[in-house]
Coordinates of C-alpha atoms in Angstrom, one line a residue:
M29 CA 171.5 136.7 117.2
L30 CA 170.8 139.6 119.4
L31 CA 171.4 142.1 116.6
E32 CA 168.7 140.3 114.6
K33 CA 166.3 140.3 117.5
F34 CA 166.9 144.0 118.2
K35 CA 166.3 145.0 114.6
E36 CA 162.8 143.4 114.7
K37 CA 160.3 146.2 114.7
S38 CA 158.7 146.7 118.1
G39 CA 158.8 150.2 119.4
N40 CA 157.8 152.7 116.7
W41 CA 160.7 155.0 117.6
K42 CA 162.7 152.9 115.1
L43 CA 160.7 154.3 112.3
W44 CA 161.5 158.0 112.9
V45 CA 164.4 158.5 115.4
R46 CA 167.7 159.0 113.7
E47 CA 170.8 157.1 114.9
A48 CA 174.5 158.2 115.2
E49 CA 177.7 156.9 116.7
L50 CA 180.0 158.5 119.3
D51 CA 183.6 157.5 119.8
N52 CA 183.8 157.7 123.7
F53 CA 182.0 158.5 126.9
N54 CA 183.0 162.2 126.9
I55 CA 180.4 164.9 126.4
A56 CA 180.1 165.4 122.7
N57 CA 179.3 168.9 121.4
I58 CA 177.2 168.6 118.3
I59 CA 176.0 171.3 115.8
S60 CA 172.3 170.4 115.8
A61 CA 171.0 171.0 112.3
E62 CA 174.3 170.8 110.3
L63 CA 173.1 173.3 107.8
L64 CA 174.9 175.0 104.9
P65 CA 173.6 177.8 102.7
E66 CA 172.7 177.0 99.1
P67 CA 175.9 177.1 97.0
G68 CA 176.8 180.6 95.9
L69 CA 177.4 181.6 92.3
V70 CA 181.1 181.9 91.6
K71 CA 181.8 184.5 88.9
E72 CA 184.9 184.6 86.9
R73 CA 187.9 186.0 88.8
L74 CA 185.9 186.4 92.0
Y75 CA 186.5 184.6 95.3
Y76 CA 184.4 181.7 96.7
R77 CA 182.4 182.5 99.9
R78 CA 184.1 181.0 102.9
F79 CA 182.3 179.3 105.9
N80 CA 184.3 178.0 108.8
N81 CA 181.7 175.5 110.0
V82 CA 178.3 174.1 109.4
F83 CA 175.4 176.1 110.9
G84 CA 173.0 175.2 113.7
E85 CA 172.6 175.4 117.5
L86 CA 175.2 173.7 119.7
V87 CA 173.8 170.7 121.6
N88 CA 175.5 167.8 123.4
A89 CA 175.1 164.1 124.1
Q90 CA 176.9 161.7 126.4
L91 CA 176.9 157.9 126.4
S92 CA 175.9 156.0 129.5
T93 CA 176.0 152.3 130.1
Y94 CA 172.8 150.4 130.7
G95 CA 172.5 146.7 131.6
D96 CA 171.9 144.0 134.2
I97 CA 172.9 140.4 135.2
L98 CA 170.4 137.6 135.0
A99 CA 170.9 134.2 136.6
V100 CA 169.4 131.4 134.6
D101 CA 169.2 127.9 136.1
R102 CA 170.1 124.7 134.2
Q103 CA 166.5 123.4 134.1
T104 CA 165.4 126.6 132.3
L105 CA 168.2 126.4 129.8
L106 CA 167.4 122.8 129.0
G107 CA 163.8 123.6 128.3
E108 CA 164.4 123.0 124.6
S109 CA 160.8 122.8 123.6
Y110 CA 160.5 126.5 124.6
K111 CA 163.8 127.5 122.9
A112 CA 164.8 129.0 126.2
F113 CA 168.0 130.9 125.2
D114 CA 166.5 132.3 122.0
S115 CA 163.5 133.5 124.0
L116 CA 165.8 135.1 126.6
I117 CA 167.7 137.0 123.8
R118 CA 164.4 138.2 122.5
T119 CA 163.3 139.3 126.0
I120 CA 166.6 141.3 126.5
S121 CA 166.2 142.9 123.1
Y122 CA 162.6 144.0 123.9
A123 CA 163.7 145.4 127.3
Y124 CA 166.2 147.7 125.6
D125 CA 163.6 148.6 123.0
R126 CA 161.2 149.7 125.8
K127 CA 163.9 151.6 127.6
I128 CA 164.7 153.7 124.5
S129 CA 161.0 154.2 123.8
G130 CA 160.5 155.6 127.2
M131 CA 163.4 157.9 126.9
V132 CA 162.3 159.2 123.5
Y133 CA 158.7 159.9 124.5
S134 CA 159.7 161.4 127.8
I135 CA 161.6 164.0 125.8
L136 CA 158.5 164.7 123.7
K137 CA 156.1 165.0 126.6
D138 CA 158.4 166.8 129.1
N139 CA 159.7 169.3 126.6
P140 CA 163.1 170.0 128.2
V141 CA 165.1 173.2 127.8
F142 CA 167.8 172.2 125.3
F143 CA 168.4 174.9 122.6
E144 CA 170.0 178.2 123.9
G145 CA 167.8 178.4 127.0
R146 CA 164.6 177.4 125.1
E147 CA 162.5 174.3 125.2
I148 CA 162.3 172.0 122.1
F149 CA 158.7 173.1 121.5
H150 CA 158.7 176.9 121.7
A151 CA 157.0 179.7 119.9
D152 CA 160.3 181.0 118.8
H153 CA 161.0 177.7 117.1
N154 CA 157.8 177.8 115.1
N155 CA 156.9 174.3 116.1
V156 CA 153.9 174.7 118.4
V157 CA 150.2 174.4 117.4
T158 CA 147.3 174.9 119.8
K159 CA 145.0 171.9 119.6
T160 CA 141.3 172.3 118.7
S161 CA 138.5 169.9 118.1
D162 CA 139.2 170.0 114.3
F163 CA 142.0 167.5 113.6
T164 CA 142.1 168.5 109.9
A165 CA 142.7 172.1 110.7
D166 CA 145.3 171.2 113.3
L167 CA 147.1 169.0 110.9
S168 CA 147.1 171.8 108.3
K169 CA 148.7 174.2 110.8
A170 CA 151.3 171.6 111.8
L171 CA 152.2 170.9 108.2
E172 CA 152.5 174.7 107.6
K173 CA 154.8 175.0 110.6
M174 CA 157.2 172.2 109.4
Y175 CA 157.2 173.1 105.8
G176 CA 157.7 176.7 106.7
Q177 CA 161.0 176.3 108.7
K178 CA 163.7 178.7 107.6
Y179 CA 167.2 179.5 108.7
D180 CA 168.9 182.8 108.9
Y181 CA 172.6 182.3 108.2
S182 CA 173.3 186.0 108.3
E183 CA 171.6 189.3 107.6
E184 CA 172.2 188.7 103.9
I185 CA 171.5 184.9 103.7
K186 CA 168.1 183.7 104.8
E187 CA 166.8 180.5 103.2
Q188 CA 163.8 178.2 103.2
L189 CA 164.6 174.7 104.5
S190 CA 163.3 171.5 102.9
I191 CA 162.0 169.4 105.8
Q192 CA 159.6 166.7 104.8
P193 CA 156.8 165.7 107.3
K194 CA 156.5 161.9 107.5
H195 CA 154.7 160.8 110.7
V196 CA 151.7 161.7 112.8
I197 CA 152.5 160.3 116.3
T198 CA 149.5 160.0 118.4
S199 CA 147.8 158.2 121.3
P200 CA 145.5 155.2 120.8
A201 CA 142.5 157.4 121.6
Q202 CA 143.2 159.8 118.8
S203 CA 144.5 157.3 116.3
L204 CA 141.2 156.6 114.6
E205 CA 140.5 160.2 113.8
A206 CA 144.1 160.7 112.8
S207 CA 144.0 157.7 110.4
K208 CA 140.9 159.1 108.7
V209 CA 142.3 162.6 108.3
V210 CA 145.7 161.3 107.1
G211 CA 144.2 158.8 104.8
E212 CA 142.2 161.5 103.1
Y213 CA 145.2 163.8 103.0
N214 CA 147.4 161.1 101.4
K215 CA 145.1 160.4 98.4
A216 CA 146.4 163.2 96.2
L217 CA 150.1 163.0 97.2
S218 CA 153.1 161.2 95.8
D219 CA 154.5 158.4 97.9
E220 CA 157.4 160.6 99.0
Q221 CA 155.1 163.1 100.6
K222 CA 152.6 160.8 102.2
L223 CA 152.2 160.7 106.0
S224 CA 151.9 157.6 108.2
V225 CA 150.2 157.4 111.6
L226 CA 152.2 155.9 114.5
V227 CA 150.2 154.9 117.5
E228 CA 152.1 155.2 120.7
P229 CA 150.8 153.8 124.0
R230 CA 153.2 156.1 126.0
L231 CA 151.0 159.0 124.9
I232 CA 147.8 157.7 126.5
D233 CA 148.1 160.3 129.3
F234 CA 149.1 163.0 126.9
G235 CA 146.4 165.2 125.4
G236 CA 148.2 166.2 122.2
W237 CA 150.0 164.7 119.3
F238 CA 153.2 165.3 117.2
L239 CA 154.2 165.7 113.6
S240 CA 157.7 164.4 112.9
A241 CA 160.0 164.3 109.9
G242 CA 161.5 161.0 108.8
K243 CA 164.7 159.4 110.3
E244 CA 167.2 161.5 108.3
Q245 CA 165.7 164.8 109.4
S246 CA 164.4 163.7 112.8
S247 CA 164.9 166.0 115.8
I248 CA 165.6 163.1 118.2
C249 CA 168.7 160.9 118.0
L250 CA 169.8 157.6 119.5
Y251 CA 173.6 157.8 120.0
R252 CA 175.5 154.6 120.5
L253 CA 179.2 153.7 121.0
R254 CA 180.9 153.3 117.6
G255 CA 180.6 149.7 116.3
S256 CA 177.9 148.8 118.8
D257 CA 174.7 148.3 116.8
A258 CA 172.9 146.4 119.5
P259 CA 173.2 145.4 123.2
A260 CA 176.0 143.0 124.0
V261 CA 175.3 139.7 125.8
L262 CA 178.0 137.9 127.9
T263 CA 177.5 134.5 129.5
K264 CA 179.3 132.8 132.3
N265 CA 178.8 129.3 133.8
V266 CA 178.1 129.4 137.5
M267 CA 179.3 126.1 139.1
S268 CA 177.9 126.7 142.6
T269 CA 174.3 127.0 141.3
D270 CA 174.6 124.8 138.2
G271 CA 173.4 127.5 135.8
L272 CA 174.4 130.4 133.7
E273 CA 174.8 134.1 134.4
V274 CA 173.8 136.3 131.5
K275 CA 175.1 139.9 131.5
H276 CA 173.7 142.3 129.0
R277 CA 174.8 145.9 128.4
W278 CA 174.7 148.7 125.9
D279 CA 176.2 152.2 125.8
F280 CA 173.8 154.8 124.4
D281 CA 172.1 158.1 124.9
V282 CA 168.9 159.6 123.6
A283 CA 168.9 163.3 123.1
P284 CA 167.4 166.1 120.9
V285 CA 169.5 167.1 118.0
D286 CA 167.2 169.7 116.4
Y287 CA 163.8 171.2 116.8
R288 CA 162.8 171.8 113.2
G289 CA 161.8 168.2 112.5
L290 CA 159.0 168.2 115.1
V291 CA 155.7 170.0 115.7
R292 CA 153.7 169.6 118.9
V293 CA 149.9 169.9 118.7
L294 CA 148.6 170.5 122.3

């Protein structure tokens, strides 16, 4: 039941944050972009090129346990007209949803140092646009930044990446202007290239906005313990108080995994 409730769309992070599984609680070293050069031409009687690993910056993630215990009295549980337990499961699900939303957007707003001594949004990462009063011009620059991402595998191998912008993430105050500009932009595009506008209340006190790739190319990742797709709920009868103890927990982490799938306009 909880898995069904948790998959109900609430926080818009579910539309653009990628998800992955970790096997344990140890610090996991992850190659951020997991890139490979375009396949090389293999001529007759010549050797294949050899690469010992995928390419990208080294980042890390580590699972932590989040949860609480809630005491529910018998009278509340018997309130069948209000579907008490079903409502409780939904409330727990939404609490985790809000927790993850807060972690995701704190990363975007705080811009922590994460990639080889540089912040996520950094001039060297080609993902920063200075905001002006012209939303159309700012969007054009942000699109150019994301579409223009490249990777230098070596002195000889330098390639254009194919990162597809998908979402304009903005505050409620900027959402109307964003919707007008994006709506006009989408008119001539195929469905695969169209943008959507995600309105995020956690950006109310933030003066800028973000352009993000879709889930598969997202720069932010929700890591969870392998096999755990949603928070776990455990119940225990409490004889002394004639009620039920409900313990909920989930093991997860939210961390940047790349910087190429995000552009900040600020």
